[in-house]
Coordinates of C-alpha atoms and ligand atoms in Angstrom, one line a residue:
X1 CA -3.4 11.9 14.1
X2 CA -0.3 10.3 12.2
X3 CA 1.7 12.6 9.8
X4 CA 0.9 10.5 6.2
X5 CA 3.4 10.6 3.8
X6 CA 2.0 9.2 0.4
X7 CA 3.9 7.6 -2.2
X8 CA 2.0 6.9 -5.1
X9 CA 2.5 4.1 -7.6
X10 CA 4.2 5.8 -10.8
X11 CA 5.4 3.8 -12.8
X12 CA 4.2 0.7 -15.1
X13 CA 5.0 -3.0 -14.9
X14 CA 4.8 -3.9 -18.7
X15 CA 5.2 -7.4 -18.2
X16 CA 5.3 -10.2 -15.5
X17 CA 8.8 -11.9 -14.5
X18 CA 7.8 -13.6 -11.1
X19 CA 4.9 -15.6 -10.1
X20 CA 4.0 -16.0 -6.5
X21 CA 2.4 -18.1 -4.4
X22 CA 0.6 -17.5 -1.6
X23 CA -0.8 -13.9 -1.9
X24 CA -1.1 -13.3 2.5
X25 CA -0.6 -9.8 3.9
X26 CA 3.2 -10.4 4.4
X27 CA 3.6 -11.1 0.5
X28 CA 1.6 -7.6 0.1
X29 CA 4.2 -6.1 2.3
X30 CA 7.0 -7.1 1.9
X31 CA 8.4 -8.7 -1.4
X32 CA 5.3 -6.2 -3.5
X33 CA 7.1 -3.1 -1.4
X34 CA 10.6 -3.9 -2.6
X35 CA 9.3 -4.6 -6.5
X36 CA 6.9 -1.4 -6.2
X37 CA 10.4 1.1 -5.0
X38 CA 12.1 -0.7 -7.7
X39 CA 9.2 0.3 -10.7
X40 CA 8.7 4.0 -9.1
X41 CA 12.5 4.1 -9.3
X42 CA 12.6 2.7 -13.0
X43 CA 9.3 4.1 -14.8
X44 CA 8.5 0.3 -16.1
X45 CA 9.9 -3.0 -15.5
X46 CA 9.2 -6.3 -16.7
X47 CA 8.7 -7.5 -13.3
X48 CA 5.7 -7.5 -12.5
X49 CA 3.8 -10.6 -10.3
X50 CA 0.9 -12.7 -10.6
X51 CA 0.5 -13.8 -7.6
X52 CA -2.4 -16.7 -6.5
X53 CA -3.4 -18.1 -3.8
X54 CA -3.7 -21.9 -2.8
X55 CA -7.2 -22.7 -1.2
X56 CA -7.5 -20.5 1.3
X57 CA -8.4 -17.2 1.5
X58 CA -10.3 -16.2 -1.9
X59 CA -11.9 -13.0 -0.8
X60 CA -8.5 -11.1 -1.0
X61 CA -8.1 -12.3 -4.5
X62 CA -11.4 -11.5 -5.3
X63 CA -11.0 -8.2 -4.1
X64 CA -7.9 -7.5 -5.3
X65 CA -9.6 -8.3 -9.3
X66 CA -11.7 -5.5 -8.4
X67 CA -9.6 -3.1 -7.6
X68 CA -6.9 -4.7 -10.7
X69 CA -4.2 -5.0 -8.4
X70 CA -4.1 -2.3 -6.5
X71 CA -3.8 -1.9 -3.2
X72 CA -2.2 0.1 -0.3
X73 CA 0.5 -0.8 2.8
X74 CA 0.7 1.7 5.8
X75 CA 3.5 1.6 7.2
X76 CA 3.9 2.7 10.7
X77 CA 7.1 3.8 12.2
X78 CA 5.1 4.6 15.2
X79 CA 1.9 6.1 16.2
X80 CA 2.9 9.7 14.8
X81 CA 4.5 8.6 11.3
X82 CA 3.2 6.3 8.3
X83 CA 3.9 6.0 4.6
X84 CA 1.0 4.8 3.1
X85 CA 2.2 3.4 -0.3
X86 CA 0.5 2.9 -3.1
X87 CA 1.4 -0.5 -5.1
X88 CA 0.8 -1.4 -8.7
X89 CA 3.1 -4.2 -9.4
X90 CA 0.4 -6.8 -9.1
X91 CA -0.4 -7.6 -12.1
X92 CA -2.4 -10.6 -11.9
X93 CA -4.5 -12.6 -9.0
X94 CA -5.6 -16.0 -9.2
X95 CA -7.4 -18.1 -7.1
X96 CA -6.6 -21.9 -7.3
X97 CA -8.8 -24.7 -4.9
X98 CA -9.3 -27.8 -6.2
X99 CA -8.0 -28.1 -9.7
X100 CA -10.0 -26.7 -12.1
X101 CA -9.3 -23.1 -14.9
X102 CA -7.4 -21.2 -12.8
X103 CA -4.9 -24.1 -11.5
X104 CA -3.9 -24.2 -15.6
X105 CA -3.9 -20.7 -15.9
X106 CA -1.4 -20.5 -13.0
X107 CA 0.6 -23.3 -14.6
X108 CA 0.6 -21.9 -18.0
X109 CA 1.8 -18.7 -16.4
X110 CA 4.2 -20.4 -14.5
X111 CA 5.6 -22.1 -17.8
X112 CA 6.0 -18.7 -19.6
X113 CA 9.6 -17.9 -20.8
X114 CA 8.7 -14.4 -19.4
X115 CA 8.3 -15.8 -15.5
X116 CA 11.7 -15.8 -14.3
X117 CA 11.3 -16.3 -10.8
X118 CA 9.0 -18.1 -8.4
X119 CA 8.4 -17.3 -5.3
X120 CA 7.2 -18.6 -2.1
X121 CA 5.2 -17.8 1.2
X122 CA 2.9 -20.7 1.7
X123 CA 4.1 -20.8 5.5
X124 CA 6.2 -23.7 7.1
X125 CA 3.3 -26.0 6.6
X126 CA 2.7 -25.6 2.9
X127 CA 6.1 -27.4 2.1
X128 CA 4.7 -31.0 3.4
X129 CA 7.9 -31.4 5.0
X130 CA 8.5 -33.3 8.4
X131 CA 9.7 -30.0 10.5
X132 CA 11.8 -31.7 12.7
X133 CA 13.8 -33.7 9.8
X134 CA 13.2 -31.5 7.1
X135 CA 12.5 -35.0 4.7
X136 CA 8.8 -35.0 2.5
X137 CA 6.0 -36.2 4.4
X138 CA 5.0 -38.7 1.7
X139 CA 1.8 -39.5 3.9
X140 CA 0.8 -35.7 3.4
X141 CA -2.6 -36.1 1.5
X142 CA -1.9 -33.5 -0.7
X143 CA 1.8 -35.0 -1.6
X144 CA -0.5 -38.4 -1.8
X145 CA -2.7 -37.1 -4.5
X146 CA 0.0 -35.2 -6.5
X147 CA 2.2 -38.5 -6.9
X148 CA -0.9 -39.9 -8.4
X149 CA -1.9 -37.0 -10.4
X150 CA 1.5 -35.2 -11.0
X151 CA -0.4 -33.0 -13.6
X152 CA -3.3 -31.3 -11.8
X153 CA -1.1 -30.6 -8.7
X154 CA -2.5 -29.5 -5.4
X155 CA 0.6 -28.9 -2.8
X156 CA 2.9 -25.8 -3.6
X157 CA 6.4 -28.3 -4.4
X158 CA 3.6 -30.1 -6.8
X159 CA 3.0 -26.8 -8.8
X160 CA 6.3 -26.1 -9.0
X161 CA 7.3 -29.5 -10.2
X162 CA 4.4 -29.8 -12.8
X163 CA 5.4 -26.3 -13.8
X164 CA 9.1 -27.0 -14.1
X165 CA 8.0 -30.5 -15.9
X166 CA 6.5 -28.0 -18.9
X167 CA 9.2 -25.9 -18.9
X168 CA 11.9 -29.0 -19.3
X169 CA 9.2 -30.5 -22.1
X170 CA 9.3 -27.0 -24.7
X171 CA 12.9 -26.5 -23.9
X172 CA 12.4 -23.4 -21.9
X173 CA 14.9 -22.8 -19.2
X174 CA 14.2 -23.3 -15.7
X175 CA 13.1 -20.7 -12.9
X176 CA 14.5 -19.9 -9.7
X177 CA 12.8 -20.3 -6.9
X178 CA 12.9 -17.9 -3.9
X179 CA 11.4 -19.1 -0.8
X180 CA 10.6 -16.2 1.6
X181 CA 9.2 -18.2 4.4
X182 CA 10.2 -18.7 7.7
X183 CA 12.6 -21.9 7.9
X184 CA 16.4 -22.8 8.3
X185 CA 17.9 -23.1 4.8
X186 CA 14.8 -22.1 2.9
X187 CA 16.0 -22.4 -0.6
X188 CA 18.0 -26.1 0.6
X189 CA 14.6 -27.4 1.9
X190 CA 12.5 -26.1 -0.4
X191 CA 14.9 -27.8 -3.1
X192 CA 14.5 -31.2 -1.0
X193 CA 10.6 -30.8 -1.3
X194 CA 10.3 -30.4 -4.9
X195 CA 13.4 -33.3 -5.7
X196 CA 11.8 -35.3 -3.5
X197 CA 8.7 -35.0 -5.0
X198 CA 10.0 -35.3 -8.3
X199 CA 11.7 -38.4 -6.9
X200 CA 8.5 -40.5 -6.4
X201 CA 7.3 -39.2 -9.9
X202 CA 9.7 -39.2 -12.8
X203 CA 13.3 -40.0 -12.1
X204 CA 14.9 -38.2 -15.4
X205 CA 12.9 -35.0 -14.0
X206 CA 14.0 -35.4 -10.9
X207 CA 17.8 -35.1 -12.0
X208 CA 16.7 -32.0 -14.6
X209 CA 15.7 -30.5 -11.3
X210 CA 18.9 -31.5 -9.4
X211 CA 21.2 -30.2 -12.4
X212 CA 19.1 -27.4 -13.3
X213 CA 17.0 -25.4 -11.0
X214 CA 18.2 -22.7 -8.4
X215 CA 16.9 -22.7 -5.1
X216 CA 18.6 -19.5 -3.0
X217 CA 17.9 -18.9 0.5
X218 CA 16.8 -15.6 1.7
X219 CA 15.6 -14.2 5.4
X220 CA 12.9 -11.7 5.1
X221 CA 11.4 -9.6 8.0
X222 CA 8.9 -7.5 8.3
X223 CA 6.2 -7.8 11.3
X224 CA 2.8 -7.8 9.3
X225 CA -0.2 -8.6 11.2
X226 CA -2.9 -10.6 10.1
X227 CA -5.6 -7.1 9.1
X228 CA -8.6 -7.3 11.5
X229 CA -12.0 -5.2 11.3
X230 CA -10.5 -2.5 14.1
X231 CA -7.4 -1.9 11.5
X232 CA -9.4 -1.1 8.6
X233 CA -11.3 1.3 10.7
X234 CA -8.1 2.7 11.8
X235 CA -6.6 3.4 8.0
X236 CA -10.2 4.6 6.9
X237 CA -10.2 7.1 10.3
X238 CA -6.4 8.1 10.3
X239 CA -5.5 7.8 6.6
X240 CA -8.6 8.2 4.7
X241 CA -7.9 4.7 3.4
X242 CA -11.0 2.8 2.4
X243 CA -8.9 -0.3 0.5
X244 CA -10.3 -3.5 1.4
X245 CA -7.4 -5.1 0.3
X246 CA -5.1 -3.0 2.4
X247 CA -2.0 -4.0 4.7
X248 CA -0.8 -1.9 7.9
X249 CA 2.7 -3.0 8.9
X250 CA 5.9 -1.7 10.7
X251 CA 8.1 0.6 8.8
X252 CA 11.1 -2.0 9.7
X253 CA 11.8 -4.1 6.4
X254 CA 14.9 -6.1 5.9
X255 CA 15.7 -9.1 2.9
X256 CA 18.9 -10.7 2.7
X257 CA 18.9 -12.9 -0.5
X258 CA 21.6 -15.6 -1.8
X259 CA 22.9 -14.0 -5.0
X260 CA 22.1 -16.9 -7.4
X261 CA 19.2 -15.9 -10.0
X262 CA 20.5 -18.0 -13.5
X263 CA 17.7 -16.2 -15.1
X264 CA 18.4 -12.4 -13.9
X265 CA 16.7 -10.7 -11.2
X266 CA 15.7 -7.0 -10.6
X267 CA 18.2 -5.1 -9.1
X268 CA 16.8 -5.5 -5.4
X269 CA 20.4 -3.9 -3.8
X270 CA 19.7 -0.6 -4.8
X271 CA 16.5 -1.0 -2.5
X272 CA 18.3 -1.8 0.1
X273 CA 18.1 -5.7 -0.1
X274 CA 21.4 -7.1 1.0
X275 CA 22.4 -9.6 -1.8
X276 CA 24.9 -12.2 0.0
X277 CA 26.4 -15.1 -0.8
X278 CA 25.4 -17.5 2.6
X279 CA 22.2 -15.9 4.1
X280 CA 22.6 -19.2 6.8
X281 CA 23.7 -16.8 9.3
X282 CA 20.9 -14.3 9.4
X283 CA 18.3 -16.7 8.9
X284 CA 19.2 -18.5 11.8
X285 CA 20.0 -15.2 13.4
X286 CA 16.4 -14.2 12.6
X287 CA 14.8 -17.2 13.3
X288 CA 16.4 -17.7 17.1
X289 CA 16.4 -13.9 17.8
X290 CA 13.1 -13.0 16.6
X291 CA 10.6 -15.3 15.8
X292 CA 12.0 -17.5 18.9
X293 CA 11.2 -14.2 21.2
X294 CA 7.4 -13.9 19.4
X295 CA 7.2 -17.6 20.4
X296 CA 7.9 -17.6 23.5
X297 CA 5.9 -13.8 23.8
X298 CA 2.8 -15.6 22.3
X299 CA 2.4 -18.8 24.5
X300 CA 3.3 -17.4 27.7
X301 CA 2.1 -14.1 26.9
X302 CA -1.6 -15.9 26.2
X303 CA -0.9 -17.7 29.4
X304 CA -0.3 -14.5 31.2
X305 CA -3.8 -13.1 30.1
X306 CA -1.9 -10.6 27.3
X307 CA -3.5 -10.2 23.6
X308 CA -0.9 -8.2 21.3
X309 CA 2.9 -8.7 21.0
X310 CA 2.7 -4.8 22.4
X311 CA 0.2 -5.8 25.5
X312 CA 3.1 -8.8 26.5
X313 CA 6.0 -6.5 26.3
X314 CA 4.7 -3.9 28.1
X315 CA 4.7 -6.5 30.8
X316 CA 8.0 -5.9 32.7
X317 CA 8.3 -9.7 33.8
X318 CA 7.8 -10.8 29.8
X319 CA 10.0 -8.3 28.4
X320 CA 12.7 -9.4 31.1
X321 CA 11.9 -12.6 29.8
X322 CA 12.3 -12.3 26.2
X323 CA 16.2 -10.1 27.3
X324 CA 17.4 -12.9 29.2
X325 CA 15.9 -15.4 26.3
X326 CA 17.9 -13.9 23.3
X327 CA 21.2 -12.7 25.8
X328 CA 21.4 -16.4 27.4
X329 CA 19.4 -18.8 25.0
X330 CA 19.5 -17.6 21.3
X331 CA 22.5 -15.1 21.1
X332 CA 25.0 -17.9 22.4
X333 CA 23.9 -20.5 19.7
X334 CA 24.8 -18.3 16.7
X335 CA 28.0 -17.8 14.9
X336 CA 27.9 -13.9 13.0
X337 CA 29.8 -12.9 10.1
X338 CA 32.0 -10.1 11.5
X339 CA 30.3 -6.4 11.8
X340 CA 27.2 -7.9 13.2
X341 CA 26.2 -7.0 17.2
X342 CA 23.8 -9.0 18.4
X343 CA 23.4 -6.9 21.6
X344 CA 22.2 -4.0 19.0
X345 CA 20.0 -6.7 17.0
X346 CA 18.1 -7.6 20.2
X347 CA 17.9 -3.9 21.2
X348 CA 16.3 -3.1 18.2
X349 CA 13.8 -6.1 18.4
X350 CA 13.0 -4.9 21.7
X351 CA 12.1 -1.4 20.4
X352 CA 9.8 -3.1 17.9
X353 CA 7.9 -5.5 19.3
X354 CA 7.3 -2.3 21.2
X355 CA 5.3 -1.0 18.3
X356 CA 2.1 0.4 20.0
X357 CA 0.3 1.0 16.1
X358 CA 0.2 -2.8 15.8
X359 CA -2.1 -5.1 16.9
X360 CA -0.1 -8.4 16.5
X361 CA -1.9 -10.9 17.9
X362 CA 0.2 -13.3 20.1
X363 CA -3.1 -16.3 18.9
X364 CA -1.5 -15.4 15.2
X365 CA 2.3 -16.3 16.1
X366 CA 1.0 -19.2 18.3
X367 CA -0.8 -20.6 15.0
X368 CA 1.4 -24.0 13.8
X369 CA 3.7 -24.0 16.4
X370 CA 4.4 -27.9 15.2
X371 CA 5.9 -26.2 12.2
X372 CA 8.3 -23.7 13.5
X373 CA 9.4 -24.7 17.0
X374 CA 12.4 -26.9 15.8
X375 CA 14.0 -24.0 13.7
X376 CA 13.0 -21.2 16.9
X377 CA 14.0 -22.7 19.6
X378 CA 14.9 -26.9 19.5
X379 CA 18.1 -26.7 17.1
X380 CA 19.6 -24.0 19.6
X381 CA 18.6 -25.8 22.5
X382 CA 20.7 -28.9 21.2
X383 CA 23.0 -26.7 21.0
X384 CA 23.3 -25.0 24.5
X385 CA 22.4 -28.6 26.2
X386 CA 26.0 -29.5 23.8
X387 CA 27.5 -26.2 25.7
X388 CA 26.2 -26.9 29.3
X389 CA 24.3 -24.0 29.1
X390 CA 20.7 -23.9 30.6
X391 CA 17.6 -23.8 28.9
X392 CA 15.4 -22.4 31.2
X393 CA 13.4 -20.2 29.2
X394 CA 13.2 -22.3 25.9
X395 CA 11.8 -25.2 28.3
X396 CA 9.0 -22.2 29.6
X397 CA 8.0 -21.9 26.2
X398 CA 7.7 -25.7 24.9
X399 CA 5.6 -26.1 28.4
X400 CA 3.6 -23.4 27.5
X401 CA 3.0 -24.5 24.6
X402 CA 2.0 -27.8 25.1
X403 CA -0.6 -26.1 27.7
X404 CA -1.8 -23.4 25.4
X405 CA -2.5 -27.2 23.0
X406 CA -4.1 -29.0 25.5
X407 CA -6.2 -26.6 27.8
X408 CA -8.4 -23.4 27.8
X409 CA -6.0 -20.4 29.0
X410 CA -6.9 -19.4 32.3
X411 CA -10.0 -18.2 32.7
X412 CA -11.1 -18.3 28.9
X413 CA -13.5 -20.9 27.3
X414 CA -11.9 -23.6 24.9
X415 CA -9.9 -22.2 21.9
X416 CA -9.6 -23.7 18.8
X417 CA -5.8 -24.9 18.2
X418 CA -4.5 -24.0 14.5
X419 CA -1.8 -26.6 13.4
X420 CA -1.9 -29.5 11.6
X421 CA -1.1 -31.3 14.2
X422 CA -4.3 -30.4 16.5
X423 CA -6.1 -34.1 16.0
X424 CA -3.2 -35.2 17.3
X425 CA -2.9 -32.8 20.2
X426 CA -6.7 -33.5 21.3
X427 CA -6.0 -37.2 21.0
X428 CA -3.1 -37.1 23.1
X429 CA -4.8 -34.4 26.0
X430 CA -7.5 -36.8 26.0
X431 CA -5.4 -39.8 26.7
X432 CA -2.4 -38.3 29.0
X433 CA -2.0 -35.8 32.0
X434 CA 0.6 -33.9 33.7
X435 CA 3.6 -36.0 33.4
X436 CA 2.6 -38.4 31.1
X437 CA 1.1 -35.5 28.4
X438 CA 4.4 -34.0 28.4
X439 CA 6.1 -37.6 28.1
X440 CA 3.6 -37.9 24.9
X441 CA 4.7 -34.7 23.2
X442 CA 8.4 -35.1 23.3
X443 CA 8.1 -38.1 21.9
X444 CA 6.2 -36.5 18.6
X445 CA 9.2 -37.2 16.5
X446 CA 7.8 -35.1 14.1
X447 CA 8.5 -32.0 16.4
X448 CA 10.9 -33.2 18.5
X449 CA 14.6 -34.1 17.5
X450 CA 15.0 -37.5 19.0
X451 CA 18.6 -36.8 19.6
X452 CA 17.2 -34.0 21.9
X453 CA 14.0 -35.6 22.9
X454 CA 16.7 -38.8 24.5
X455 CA 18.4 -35.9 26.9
X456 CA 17.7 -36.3 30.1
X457 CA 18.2 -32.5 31.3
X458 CA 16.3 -31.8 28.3
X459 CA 13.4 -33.7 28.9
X460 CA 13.5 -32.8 33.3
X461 CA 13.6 -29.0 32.5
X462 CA 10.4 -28.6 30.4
X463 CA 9.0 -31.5 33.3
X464 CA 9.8 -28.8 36.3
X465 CA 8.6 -25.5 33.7
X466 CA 5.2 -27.6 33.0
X467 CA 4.1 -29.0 36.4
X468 CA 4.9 -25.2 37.8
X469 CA 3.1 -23.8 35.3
X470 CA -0.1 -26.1 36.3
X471 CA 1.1 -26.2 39.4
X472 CA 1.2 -22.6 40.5
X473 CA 0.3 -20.8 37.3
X474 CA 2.2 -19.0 35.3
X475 CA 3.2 -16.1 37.6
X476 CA 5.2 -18.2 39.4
X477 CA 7.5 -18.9 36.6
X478 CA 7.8 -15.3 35.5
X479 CA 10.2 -13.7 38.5
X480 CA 12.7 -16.2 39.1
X481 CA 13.2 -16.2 35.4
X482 CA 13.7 -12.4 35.6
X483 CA 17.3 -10.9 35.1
X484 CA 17.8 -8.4 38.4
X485 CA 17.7 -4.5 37.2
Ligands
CS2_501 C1 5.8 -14.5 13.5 C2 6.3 -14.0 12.2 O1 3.7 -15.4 13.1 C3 4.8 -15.6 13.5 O2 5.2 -16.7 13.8 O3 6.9 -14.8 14.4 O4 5.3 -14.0 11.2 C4 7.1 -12.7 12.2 O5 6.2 -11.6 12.5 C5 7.8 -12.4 11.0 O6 8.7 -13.5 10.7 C6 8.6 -11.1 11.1 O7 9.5 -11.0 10.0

């Protein structure tokens, strides 16, 4: 049994400064945690959150009314210590599907000269923006119905647009928005989503935006898996914690945010959130490093017959794979303010996917690979190819991956592929095989760079990693690729 160490919420948020969306288990755990340390810490604060979610996933919300707001993360240094901690920040849940009360109550919230800050995690998806160009998918049906009905928005840039229109109307200063979700240049993108949007809408709102609004980037980190029925077992067994609306996590945490908040901000540095002034570097950093290693971990981890992010490292061949990945592949591509060793970084990445109190699902990170492999592992590959560096294990992955979107894993039935671009997927598995299918998919401009996509050694290396891996299996692939002990 885990030594527990509680920390109980005590203090009171009087008011609410920041309105989220998208209330998922890594909002829960991460952004809540660092509001919650910074209310214990002051007593009271006016930053409390309402926080809603966009069609999809109710039940939290639901839950979370019940239980007005509160909730508990356990966080898990390893199997022998947690902190479960108590938060009480949330002030406010809302639930918004297709228009209707709550969609106005959100906006009205949104408007409020108390709300500060807005912030994201609606995952790379939720930003309707074409992932390899980074420009609005205009064809997106929910950017589609909120040019034509700007005022009863359904896409999360439409909500902050319409809500940005009302605050620009009653002469209320803008918000800044924080976007804590997984992509290069967060705050630079999700600016070009909402301008963009406001574009096609109302061109004297779209320059109040331009002139007005703040968009900082940030990198957050925390590894919060999706909670299952065996984890709330767990926290009820180990913990005595019987909160449906709970979230188990690692006890790693890290934020780096761009220090531009017009309308004030808690003060997040004394809880250990680095405030910089360019947080390019570590997002990229983070984005190569780590989430490039889960990727590669989740598709030819699956592959490989593995389940959890723990079950694939434990696998000598994958974790040699994922070494030689970030020393060869990822570390080479990034440029590091001075004081930053990426030998240590991948070290300590190492040590956590090694995390055996966490069941992280490799199907989870696989989820929308569409939407992140440009920013994991296409930029960087540009980059190498640019370097005459190879790409061996970055063209594993993509082959992987277009398996893992085109065929049952070895030995499994069908599974069901989560991306948006899975019609398209079945359409082109139907119509293409072996060489041809992986013709098809580097041509999906929508994924692929077509700078990159033209390279000839990019395009023969994930040819040779896909016709082994169908070939001769996946095992095949894994010892050459393995760095000698
Ligand atoms: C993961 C991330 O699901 C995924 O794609 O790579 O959610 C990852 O766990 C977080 O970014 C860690 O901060």
């Amino acid at each position: 049994m885990p030594v527990v160490k509680r920390e109980p919420c005590t203090g009171t948020a009087a008011q609410i400064g920041i309105v989220h969306l998208g209330l998922g288990a890594f909002h829960r755990a991460h952004q809540a945690v660092y509001l919650q340390r910074h209310l214990n810490r002051h007593g009271n604060s006016d930053w409390g959150v309402c926080s809603a979610n966009l069609r999809s996933n109710r039940t939290v919300v639901e839950q979370l009314r019940e239980q007005d707001g509160r909730y508990h993360v356990a966080e898990y240094r390893d199997r022998e210590q947690v902190t479960l901690r108590e938060i009480g920040v949330l002030r406010q849940a809302l639930y918004v599907g297709e228009g209707g009360q709550e969609l106005e109550q959100l906006l009205q919230r949104m408007a409020a000269p108390q709300t500060r800050i807005v912030t994201l995690t609606v995952t790379e998806k939720g930003y309707c923006l074409s992932p390899s160009s980074g420009q609005l998918r205009r064809e997106d049906p929910t950017i589609a119905h909120d040019i034509a009905h700007p005022h009863t928005p359904r896409s999360a840039p439409g909500i902050v647009l319409e809500a940005l229109r009302r605050r620009r109307a009653a002469g209320i200063p803008a918000f800044t928005v924080l976007c804590c979700d997984n992509m290069p240049d967060n705050g630079q993108r999700t600016r070009q989503a909402v301008s963009a949007l406001a574009a096609l809408q109302d061109e004297a709102l779209a320059q109040w935006v331009e002139q007005q609004v703040a968009f900082p980037s940030c990198m957050v980190d925390r590894i919060v898996p999706a909670m299952d029925d065996e984890s709330f077992r767990r926290l009820a067994q180990q913990l005595d914690c019987h909160d449906r609306a709970a979230v188990v996590c690692e006890s790693f945490s890290q934020w780096v945010v761009e220090d531009h908040f017009p309308l004030g901000r808690p003060d997040w540095e004394v809880e250990g959130v680095q405030m910089v002034e360019d947080v390019s570097p570590f997002e990229t950093m983070k984005l190569r490093m780590l989430n490039g290693s889960h990727s590669l971990l989740a598709y030819v981890g699956l592959l490989a017959g593995h389940e959890s992010v723990f079950d694939a490292v434990s696998d000598g061949r994958l974790a040699r794979l994922i070494e030689r990945y970030m020393a060869e592949e990822a570390a080479p591509t990034l440029d590091m303010p001075a004081g930053i060793d990426l030998a240590a970084y991948a070290q300590d990445l190492r040590a956590r996917f090694a995390n055996d109190s966490l069941q992280h699902r490799l199907r989870q990170i696989a989820m929308d690979g569409s939407q992140k492999l440009p920013q994991r592992w296409l930029l960087g590959a540009q980059q190498l190819l640019d370097q005459g560096r190879g790409i061996d294990c970055i063209a594993l992955g993509i082959a992987a991956w277009i398996h893992y979107c085109t065929q049952p894993l070895p030995g499994r039935p069908a599974h069901t592929i989560d991306d948006p671009l899975s019609a398209t997927f079945a359409d082109l598995a139907g119509r293409f095989e072996g060489a041809s299918r992986v013709n098809a998919f580097l041509d999906l401009d929508e994924v692929f760079p077509p700078q990159l996509a033209a390279r000839a050694a990019f395009r023969d290396a994930v040819h040779h990693a896909y016709r082994a891996l169908v070939r001769d299996g996946v095992d095949s692939l894994l010892p050459p690729l393995a760095v000698p002990n």
